[in-house]
PDB file of C-alpha atoms in Angstrom:
ATOM      1  CA  MET A   1     -95.312 -13.562 -17.668  1.00  0.00           C
ATOM      2  CA  ILE A   2     -97.938 -12.835 -20.367  1.00  0.00           C
ATOM      3  CA  ALA A   3    -100.393 -15.485 -19.289  1.00  0.00           C
ATOM      4  CA  ASP A   4    -100.558 -18.747 -17.443  1.00  0.00           C
ATOM      5  CA  ARG A   5    -102.915 -21.614 -18.002  1.00  0.00           C
ATOM      6  CA  THR A   6    -103.826 -21.572 -14.300  1.00  0.00           C
ATOM      7  CA  THR A   7    -105.146 -17.986 -14.628  1.00  0.00           C
ATOM      8  CA  LEU A   8    -107.161 -18.541 -17.815  1.00  0.00           C
ATOM      9  CA  THR A   9    -110.877 -19.188 -17.788  1.00  0.00           C
ATOM     10  CA  ILE A  10    -111.822 -22.409 -19.574  1.00  0.00           C
ATOM     11  CA  GLY A  11    -115.459 -22.433 -20.667  1.00  0.00           C
ATOM     12  CA  ARG A  12    -117.522 -25.571 -20.857  1.00  0.00           C
ATOM     13  CA  GLY A  13    -116.734 -27.459 -24.037  1.00  0.00           C
ATOM     14  CA  GLN A  14    -113.777 -25.220 -24.928  1.00  0.00           C
ATOM     15  CA  THR A  15    -110.554 -26.715 -26.197  1.00  0.00           C
ATOM     16  CA  LEU A  16    -107.200 -25.463 -24.969  1.00  0.00           C
ATOM     17  CA  ALA A  17    -106.578 -23.991 -28.424  1.00  0.00           C
ATOM     18  CA  GLU A  18    -109.760 -21.925 -28.076  1.00  0.00           C
ATOM     19  CA  VAL A  19    -108.694 -20.762 -24.615  1.00  0.00           C
ATOM     20  CA  ALA A  20    -105.280 -19.727 -25.948  1.00  0.00           C
ATOM     21  CA  PHE A  21    -106.926 -18.007 -28.934  1.00  0.00           C
ATOM     22  CA  ASP A  22    -109.251 -16.015 -26.665  1.00  0.00           C
ATOM     23  CA  ALA A  23    -106.374 -14.970 -24.417  1.00  0.00           C
ATOM     24  CA  MET A  24    -104.205 -13.881 -27.341  1.00  0.00           C
ATOM     25  CA  HIS A  25    -107.102 -12.065 -28.977  1.00  0.00           C
ATOM     26  CA  LYS A  26    -107.658 -10.159 -25.729  1.00  0.00           C
ATOM     27  CA  LEU A  27    -103.971  -9.198 -25.569  1.00  0.00           C
ATOM     28  CA  ILE A  28    -104.320  -7.742 -29.074  1.00  0.00           C
ATOM     29  CA  SER A  29    -107.666  -5.990 -28.544  1.00  0.00           C
ATOM     30  CA  GLU A  30    -106.490  -4.404 -25.277  1.00  0.00           C
ATOM     31  CA  GLY A  31    -103.243  -3.221 -26.856  1.00  0.00           C
ATOM     32  CA  THR A  32    -100.868  -5.342 -24.775  1.00  0.00           C
ATOM     33  CA  TRP A  33     -99.788  -6.817 -28.086  1.00  0.00           C
ATOM     34  CA  ALA A  34     -99.654  -3.622 -30.099  1.00  0.00           C
ATOM     35  CA  PRO A  35     -99.963  -3.256 -33.897  1.00  0.00           C
ATOM     36  CA  ARG A  36     -96.763  -4.262 -35.717  1.00  0.00           C
ATOM     37  CA  MET A  37     -95.359  -5.891 -32.561  1.00  0.00           C
ATOM     38  CA  ARG A  38     -93.412  -9.091 -33.100  1.00  0.00           C
ATOM     39  CA  LEU A  39     -94.994 -11.971 -31.184  1.00  0.00           C
ATOM     40  CA  PRO A  40     -92.983 -14.325 -28.981  1.00  0.00           C
ATOM     41  CA  THR A  41     -91.999 -17.582 -30.646  1.00  0.00           C
ATOM     42  CA  GLU A  42     -94.193 -20.677 -30.404  1.00  0.00           C
ATOM     43  CA  ALA A  43     -91.814 -22.136 -27.835  1.00  0.00           C
ATOM     44  CA  GLU A  44     -91.921 -18.955 -25.742  1.00  0.00           C
ATOM     45  CA  LEU A  45     -95.721 -18.797 -25.912  1.00  0.00           C
ATOM     46  CA  ALA A  46     -95.996 -22.457 -24.969  1.00  0.00           C
ATOM     47  CA  ARG A  47     -93.983 -21.748 -21.840  1.00  0.00           C
ATOM     48  CA  GLU A  48     -95.921 -18.580 -21.010  1.00  0.00           C
ATOM     49  CA  PHE A  49     -99.332 -20.232 -21.437  1.00  0.00           C
ATOM     50  CA  ASN A  50     -98.189 -23.562 -20.029  1.00  0.00           C
ATOM     51  CA  MET A  51     -99.580 -25.300 -23.114  1.00  0.00           C
ATOM     52  CA  SER A  52     -98.102 -27.494 -25.820  1.00  0.00           C
ATOM     53  CA  ARG A  53     -96.687 -26.035 -29.008  1.00  0.00           C
ATOM     54  CA  PRO A  54     -99.355 -27.738 -31.202  1.00  0.00           C
ATOM     55  CA  VAL A  55    -102.069 -26.002 -29.114  1.00  0.00           C
ATOM     56  CA  ILE A  56    -100.299 -22.643 -29.470  1.00  0.00           C
ATOM     57  CA  ARG A  57     -99.862 -23.285 -33.199  1.00  0.00           C
ATOM     58  CA  GLN A  58    -103.629 -23.823 -33.600  1.00  0.00           C
ATOM     59  CA  ALA A  59    -104.414 -20.590 -31.747  1.00  0.00           C
ATOM     60  CA  LEU A  60    -101.921 -18.626 -33.853  1.00  0.00           C
ATOM     61  CA  SER A  61    -103.332 -20.147 -37.023  1.00  0.00           C
ATOM     62  CA  ARG A  62    -106.812 -18.974 -36.110  1.00  0.00           C
ATOM     63  CA  LEU A  63    -105.539 -15.448 -35.345  1.00  0.00           C
ATOM     64  CA  ARG A  64    -103.864 -15.480 -38.740  1.00  0.00           C
ATOM     65  CA  GLU A  65    -107.058 -16.645 -40.460  1.00  0.00           C
ATOM     66  CA  ILE A  66    -109.124 -13.763 -39.085  1.00  0.00           C
ATOM     67  CA  GLY A  67    -106.483 -11.219 -40.035  1.00  0.00           C
ATOM     68  CA  LEU A  68    -105.153 -10.226 -36.613  1.00  0.00           C
ATOM     69  CA  ILE A  69    -101.588 -11.444 -37.145  1.00  0.00           C
ATOM     70  CA  GLN A  70     -99.404 -12.100 -40.152  1.00  0.00           C
ATOM     71  CA  SER A  71     -96.276 -14.186 -40.605  1.00  0.00           C
ATOM     72  CA  ARG A  72     -93.136 -12.977 -42.323  1.00  0.00           C
ATOM     73  CA  GLN A  73     -90.726 -15.609 -43.552  1.00  0.00           C
ATOM     74  CA  GLY A  74     -87.640 -15.681 -41.374  1.00  0.00           C
ATOM     75  CA  SER A  75     -88.960 -12.964 -39.057  1.00  0.00           C
ATOM     76  CA  GLY A  76     -91.836 -14.549 -37.145  1.00  0.00           C
ATOM     77  CA  SER A  77     -95.410 -13.390 -36.540  1.00  0.00           C
ATOM     78  CA  PHE A  78     -96.525  -9.783 -36.141  1.00  0.00           C
ATOM     79  CA  VAL A  79     -99.732  -8.122 -34.976  1.00  0.00           C
ATOM     80  CA  CYS A  80    -101.599  -6.426 -37.798  1.00  0.00           C
ATOM     81  CA  ASP A  81    -104.972  -5.756 -36.151  1.00  0.00           C
ATOM     82  CA  ALA A  82    -107.365  -3.124 -37.513  1.00  0.00           C
ATOM     83  CA  SER A  83    -104.564  -0.600 -37.986  1.00  0.00           C
ATOM     84  CA  ASP A  84    -103.840  -2.344 -41.256  1.00  0.00           C
ATOM     85  CA  VAL A  85    -107.163  -1.177 -42.650  1.00  0.00           C
ATOM     86  CA  GLU A  86    -106.980   2.383 -41.377  1.00  0.00           C
ATOM     87  CA  PRO A  87    -106.988   5.023 -44.129  1.00  0.00           C
ATOM     88  CA  ALA A  88    -103.784   5.840 -45.895  1.00  0.00           C
ATOM     89  CA  ALA A  89    -102.439   9.381 -46.034  1.00  0.00           C
ATOM     90  CA  GLY A  90    -104.619  11.615 -48.152  1.00  0.00           C
ATOM     91  CA  GLN A  91    -107.866   9.716 -47.599  1.00  0.00           C
ATOM     92  CA  VAL A  92    -110.961  11.313 -46.116  1.00  0.00           C
ATOM     93  CA  GLN A  93    -110.782  11.613 -42.336  1.00  0.00           C
ATOM     94  CA  PHE A  94    -114.053  11.380 -40.425  1.00  0.00           C
ATOM     95  CA  PRO A  95    -114.806  13.827 -37.603  1.00  0.00           C
ATOM     96  CA  PRO A  96    -114.998  12.572 -34.016  1.00  0.00           C
ATOM     97  CA  ILE A  97    -118.353  12.050 -32.334  1.00  0.00           C
ATOM     98  CA  SER A  98    -118.856  14.802 -29.777  1.00  0.00           C
ATOM     99  CA  ASN A  99    -122.597  14.690 -29.056  1.00  0.00           C
ATOM    100  CA  LEU A 100    -125.771  12.649 -29.582  1.00  0.00           C
ATOM    101  CA  ALA A 101    -126.578  14.466 -32.816  1.00  0.00           C
ATOM    102  CA  ASP A 102    -123.233  13.342 -34.245  1.00  0.00           C
ATOM    103  CA  LEU A 103    -123.891   9.787 -33.071  1.00  0.00           C
ATOM    104  CA  ASN A 104    -127.342   9.783 -34.668  1.00  0.00           C
ATOM    105  CA  ILE A 105    -125.943  10.887 -38.027  1.00  0.00           C
ATOM    106  CA  PHE A 106    -123.109   8.367 -37.820  1.00  0.00           C
ATOM    107  CA  LEU A 107    -125.472   5.464 -37.082  1.00  0.00           C
ATOM    108  CA  HIS A 108    -127.499   6.319 -40.186  1.00  0.00           C
ATOM    109  CA  TYR A 109    -124.259   6.319 -42.193  1.00  0.00           C
ATOM    110  CA  ARG A 110    -123.394   2.852 -40.863  1.00  0.00           C
ATOM    111  CA  GLU A 111    -126.720   1.469 -42.116  1.00  0.00           C
ATOM    112  CA  GLY A 112    -125.905   2.326 -45.699  1.00  0.00           C
ATOM    113  CA  LEU A 113    -122.239   1.394 -45.556  1.00  0.00           C
ATOM    114  CA  GLU A 114    -122.553  -1.914 -43.719  1.00  0.00           C
ATOM    115  CA  GLY A 115    -125.751  -2.969 -45.413  1.00  0.00           C
ATOM    116  CA  GLU A 116    -124.022  -2.878 -48.780  1.00  0.00           C
ATOM    117  CA  ALA A 117    -120.861  -4.481 -47.374  1.00  0.00           C
ATOM    118  CA  ALA A 118    -122.965  -7.376 -46.064  1.00  0.00           C
ATOM    119  CA  ALA A 119    -124.690  -7.769 -49.430  1.00  0.00           C
ATOM    120  CA  MET A 120    -121.325  -7.903 -51.178  1.00  0.00           C
ATOM    121  CA  ALA A 121    -119.990 -10.336 -48.580  1.00  0.00           C
ATOM    122  CA  ALA A 122    -122.891 -12.672 -49.286  1.00  0.00           C
ATOM    123  CA  ARG A 123    -122.110 -12.657 -52.981  1.00  0.00           C
ATOM    124  CA  ARG A 124    -118.322 -12.729 -52.940  1.00  0.00           C
ATOM    125  CA  HIS A 125    -117.034 -14.350 -49.746  1.00  0.00           C
ATOM    126  CA  THR A 126    -114.600 -17.240 -49.737  1.00  0.00           C
ATOM    127  CA  GLU A 127    -114.963 -20.194 -47.394  1.00  0.00           C
ATOM    128  CA  THR A 128    -112.020 -18.949 -45.328  1.00  0.00           C
ATOM    129  CA  GLN A 129    -113.645 -15.546 -44.970  1.00  0.00           C
ATOM    130  CA  PHE A 130    -116.937 -17.176 -43.971  1.00  0.00           C
ATOM    131  CA  GLN A 131    -115.106 -19.108 -41.262  1.00  0.00           C
ATOM    132  CA  GLN A 132    -113.529 -15.855 -40.100  1.00  0.00           C
ATOM    133  CA  ILE A 133    -116.992 -14.343 -39.608  1.00  0.00           C
ATOM    134  CA  ILE A 134    -118.047 -17.420 -37.627  1.00  0.00           C
ATOM    135  CA  ALA A 135    -114.914 -17.153 -35.472  1.00  0.00           C
ATOM    136  CA  SER A 136    -115.534 -13.479 -34.723  1.00  0.00           C
ATOM    137  CA  ILE A 137    -119.191 -14.099 -33.784  1.00  0.00           C
ATOM    138  CA  ASP A 138    -118.153 -17.026 -31.619  1.00  0.00           C
ATOM    139  CA  LEU A 139    -115.576 -14.900 -29.802  1.00  0.00           C
ATOM    140  CA  LEU A 140    -118.107 -12.109 -29.180  1.00  0.00           C
ATOM    141  CA  SER A 141    -120.503 -14.643 -27.653  1.00  0.00           C
ATOM    142  CA  ARG A 142    -117.810 -15.603 -25.140  1.00  0.00           C
ATOM    143  CA  ASP A 143    -116.326 -12.160 -24.553  1.00  0.00           C
ATOM    144  CA  ALA A 144    -118.854  -9.383 -25.134  1.00  0.00           C
ATOM    145  CA  THR A 145    -116.735  -6.281 -25.737  1.00  0.00           C
ATOM    146  CA  ALA A 146    -116.922  -3.374 -28.157  1.00  0.00           C
ATOM    147  CA  ALA A 147    -113.641  -4.457 -29.764  1.00  0.00           C
ATOM    148  CA  ASN A 148    -114.980  -7.954 -30.432  1.00  0.00           C
ATOM    149  CA  ASP A 149    -118.257  -6.525 -31.777  1.00  0.00           C
ATOM    150  CA  TYR A 150    -116.274  -4.315 -34.143  1.00  0.00           C
ATOM    151  CA  ALA A 151    -114.312  -7.391 -35.226  1.00  0.00           C
ATOM    152  CA  VAL A 152    -117.557  -9.069 -36.372  1.00  0.00           C
ATOM    153  CA  HIS A 153    -118.430  -6.132 -38.610  1.00  0.00           C
ATOM    154  CA  LEU A 154    -114.872  -5.903 -39.910  1.00  0.00           C
ATOM    155  CA  ALA A 155    -114.869  -9.618 -40.774  1.00  0.00           C
ATOM    156  CA  ILE A 156    -118.060  -9.127 -42.788  1.00  0.00           C
ATOM    157  CA  ALA A 157    -116.550  -6.150 -44.597  1.00  0.00           C
ATOM    158  CA  ARG A 158    -113.423  -8.161 -45.406  1.00  0.00           C
ATOM    159  CA  ALA A 159    -115.617 -10.917 -46.834  1.00  0.00           C
ATOM    160  CA  SER A 160    -116.955  -8.415 -49.372  1.00  0.00           C
ATOM    161  CA  ASN A 161    -113.534  -8.575 -51.068  1.00  0.00           C
ATOM    162  CA  ASN A 162    -113.931  -4.863 -51.714  1.00  0.00           C
ATOM    163  CA  PRO A 163    -111.071  -2.869 -50.156  1.00  0.00           C
ATOM    164  CA  PHE A 164    -113.165   0.301 -50.091  1.00  0.00           C
ATOM    165  CA  TYR A 165    -115.583  -1.210 -47.563  1.00  0.00           C
ATOM    166  CA  VAL A 166    -112.705  -2.530 -45.463  1.00  0.00           C
ATOM    167  CA  ASN A 167    -110.896   0.798 -45.562  1.00  0.00           C
ATOM    168  CA  ALA A 168    -114.098   2.670 -44.720  1.00  0.00           C
ATOM    169  CA  LEU A 169    -114.586   0.603 -41.563  1.00  0.00           C
ATOM    170  CA  GLY A 170    -110.958   1.187 -40.671  1.00  0.00           C
ATOM    171  CA  ALA A 171    -111.440   4.928 -41.143  1.00  0.00           C
ATOM    172  CA  VAL A 172    -114.391   5.017 -38.713  1.00  0.00           C
ATOM    173  CA  ARG A 173    -112.981   2.524 -36.213  1.00  0.00           C
ATOM    174  CA  ALA A 174    -112.784   5.110 -33.419  1.00  0.00           C
ATOM    175  CA  GLN A 175    -116.362   6.273 -34.042  1.00  0.00           C
ATOM    176  CA  MET A 176    -117.639   2.694 -34.147  1.00  0.00           C
ATOM    177  CA  LEU A 177    -115.872   1.798 -30.919  1.00  0.00           C
ATOM    178  CA  PHE A 178    -117.333   4.907 -29.281  1.00  0.00           C
ATOM    179  CA  GLY A 179    -120.874   3.827 -30.162  1.00  0.00           C
ATOM    180  CA  LEU A 180    -120.290   0.141 -29.421  1.00  0.00           C
ATOM    181  CA  ASN A 181    -118.714   0.875 -26.053  1.00  0.00           C
ATOM    182  CA  LEU A 182    -121.758   2.973 -25.206  1.00  0.00           C
ATOM    183  CA  GLU A 183    -124.135   0.219 -26.326  1.00  0.00           C
ATOM    184  CA  TRP A 184    -122.443  -2.503 -24.288  1.00  0.00           C
ATOM    185  CA  SER A 185    -122.102  -0.228 -21.264  1.00  0.00           C
ATOM    186  CA  LEU A 186    -125.772   0.736 -21.337  1.00  0.00           C
ATOM    187  CA  SER A 187    -126.789  -2.913 -21.705  1.00  0.00           C
ATOM    188  CA  GLY A 188    -125.388  -3.522 -18.239  1.00  0.00           C
ATOM    189  CA  GLY A 189    -124.301  -7.001 -19.243  1.00  0.00           C
ATOM    190  CA  GLN A 190    -127.904  -8.141 -19.701  1.00  0.00           C
ATOM    191  CA  SER A 191    -128.109 -11.596 -21.227  1.00  0.00           C
ATOM    192  CA  SER A 192    -131.124 -10.506 -23.293  1.00  0.00           C
ATOM    193  CA  PHE A 193    -129.003  -7.874 -25.047  1.00  0.00           C
ATOM    194  CA  ARG A 194    -126.172 -10.337 -25.742  1.00  0.00           C
ATOM    195  CA  GLU A 195    -128.652 -12.894 -27.046  1.00  0.00           C
ATOM    196  CA  ALA A 196    -130.343 -10.353 -29.316  1.00  0.00           C
ATOM    197  CA  VAL A 197    -127.022  -9.222 -30.773  1.00  0.00           C
ATOM    198  CA  GLY A 198    -125.987 -12.849 -31.260  1.00  0.00           C
ATOM    199  CA  ALA A 199    -129.258 -13.730 -32.966  1.00  0.00           C
ATOM    200  CA  GLN A 200    -129.039 -10.757 -35.320  1.00  0.00           C
ATOM    201  CA  HIS A 201    -125.422 -11.439 -36.219  1.00  0.00           C
ATOM    202  CA  GLY A 202    -126.387 -15.064 -36.739  1.00  0.00           C
ATOM    203  CA  ALA A 203    -129.176 -14.070 -39.119  1.00  0.00           C
ATOM    204  CA  VAL A 204    -126.739 -12.019 -41.209  1.00  0.00           C
ATOM    205  CA  LEU A 205    -124.314 -14.956 -41.163  1.00  0.00           C
ATOM    206  CA  GLU A 206    -126.999 -17.299 -42.473  1.00  0.00           C
ATOM    207  CA  ALA A 207    -127.848 -14.914 -45.309  1.00  0.00           C
ATOM    208  CA  VAL A 208    -124.139 -14.726 -46.177  1.00  0.00           C
ATOM    209  CA  ARG A 209    -123.940 -18.531 -46.118  1.00  0.00           C
ATOM    210  CA  LYS A 210    -126.852 -18.724 -48.550  1.00  0.00           C
ATOM    211  CA  ARG A 211    -125.222 -16.048 -50.720  1.00  0.00           C
ATOM    212  CA  ASP A 212    -128.428 -14.038 -50.472  1.00  0.00           C
ATOM    213  CA  GLY A 213    -127.201 -10.474 -50.893  1.00  0.00           C
ATOM    214  CA  ASP A 214    -130.593  -8.807 -50.531  1.00  0.00           C
ATOM    215  CA  ALA A 215    -131.335 -10.638 -47.282  1.00  0.00           C
ATOM    216  CA  ALA A 216    -127.861  -9.901 -45.893  1.00  0.00           C
ATOM    217  CA  ARG A 217    -128.279  -6.207 -46.666  1.00  0.00           C
ATOM    218  CA  ASN A 218    -131.714  -6.044 -45.066  1.00  0.00           C
ATOM    219  CA  LEU A 219    -130.730  -8.014 -41.983  1.00  0.00           C
ATOM    220  CA  MET A 220    -127.639  -5.908 -41.372  1.00  0.00           C
ATOM    221  CA  ARG A 221    -129.660  -2.721 -41.693  1.00  0.00           C
ATOM    222  CA  VAL A 222    -132.308  -4.106 -39.344  1.00  0.00           C
ATOM    223  CA  HIS A 223    -129.604  -5.010 -36.824  1.00  0.00           C
ATOM    224  CA  LEU A 224    -128.129  -1.514 -36.977  1.00  0.00           C
ATOM    225  CA  ARG A 225    -131.564   0.142 -36.703  1.00  0.00           C
ATOM    226  CA  TRP A 226    -132.257  -1.966 -33.628  1.00  0.00           C
ATOM    227  CA  ALA A 227    -128.936  -0.957 -32.067  1.00  0.00           C
ATOM    228  CA  HIS A 228    -129.604   2.652 -33.068  1.00  0.00           C
ATOM    229  CA  ALA A 229    -132.989   2.649 -31.342  1.00  0.00           C
ATOM    230  CA  LYS A 230    -131.672   0.908 -28.240  1.00  0.00           C
ATOM    231  CA  LEU A 231    -128.817   3.362 -27.945  1.00  0.00           C
ATOM    232  CA  LEU A 232    -130.700   6.598 -28.493  1.00  0.00           C
ATOM    233  CA  THR A 233    -134.155   5.793 -27.100  1.00  0.00           C
ATOM    234  CA  GLY A 234    -133.727   2.634 -25.062  1.00  0.00           C
ATOM    235  CA  GLU A 235    -136.421   0.963 -27.157  1.00  0.00           C
ATOM    236  CA  GLU A 236    -136.297  -1.716 -29.807  1.00  0.00           C
ATOM    237  CA  SER A 237    -136.997  -0.640 -33.342  1.00  0.00           C
ATOM    238  CA  ALA A 238    -140.380  -1.641 -34.722  1.00  0.00           C
ATOM    239  CA  GLU A 239    -138.586  -2.414 -37.984  1.00  0.00           C
ATOM    240  CA  LEU A 240    -137.260  -5.618 -36.495  1.00  0.00           C
ATOM    241  CA  SER A 241    -140.572  -7.255 -37.325  1.00  0.00           C
ATOM    242  CA  GLN A 242    -140.436  -6.217 -40.962  1.00  0.00           C
TER     243      GLN A 242
END
């Protein structure tokens, strides 16, 4: 059995559709539902989760909206995940991170890349893409993992409607997950760290909502500088106040 409603954690104020969405998202992020895998049918999922088909349908719809699954007429739903934005053959491959010097250089690279992606997202996002960013931030607040943190940044890149930003984040997915796993591990699950990340993501989201590209760029860079400082020195960047 994939899951059972009796084994799922239902947070205060959560709907069953949100619980099912979280559980399915976890199955994807952990690799239980692997890229390109065909999902069970709605009826099968309803039995596995002990939930109604309309609830399952809502959860699947949300996964589809944030780009984690796709439907093929006559064939069902399939996992697409971040593998769909990994670089195609012949594109530049980024080296792995093997030491702190590599990580330091990579974090500086992220500032430039993701700052501009956020600026473009603010100027070009659709309402559906904006809702996808909200959904990814909401999921991270409930399940603080590196994979869910990466999903926030990927949703912002997708909202830029520039495939080069999306493909770039796909190309450095392994490096990003390395750094994000380290960040979340070093935080020790501290609520102050989760709240700070949530507040900073929320600030970028608000700038995107206002279609303020300059603010979105600056706030994303500030967020990444803060994470950079926390990761490499254990201190918060003074630039947060700027």
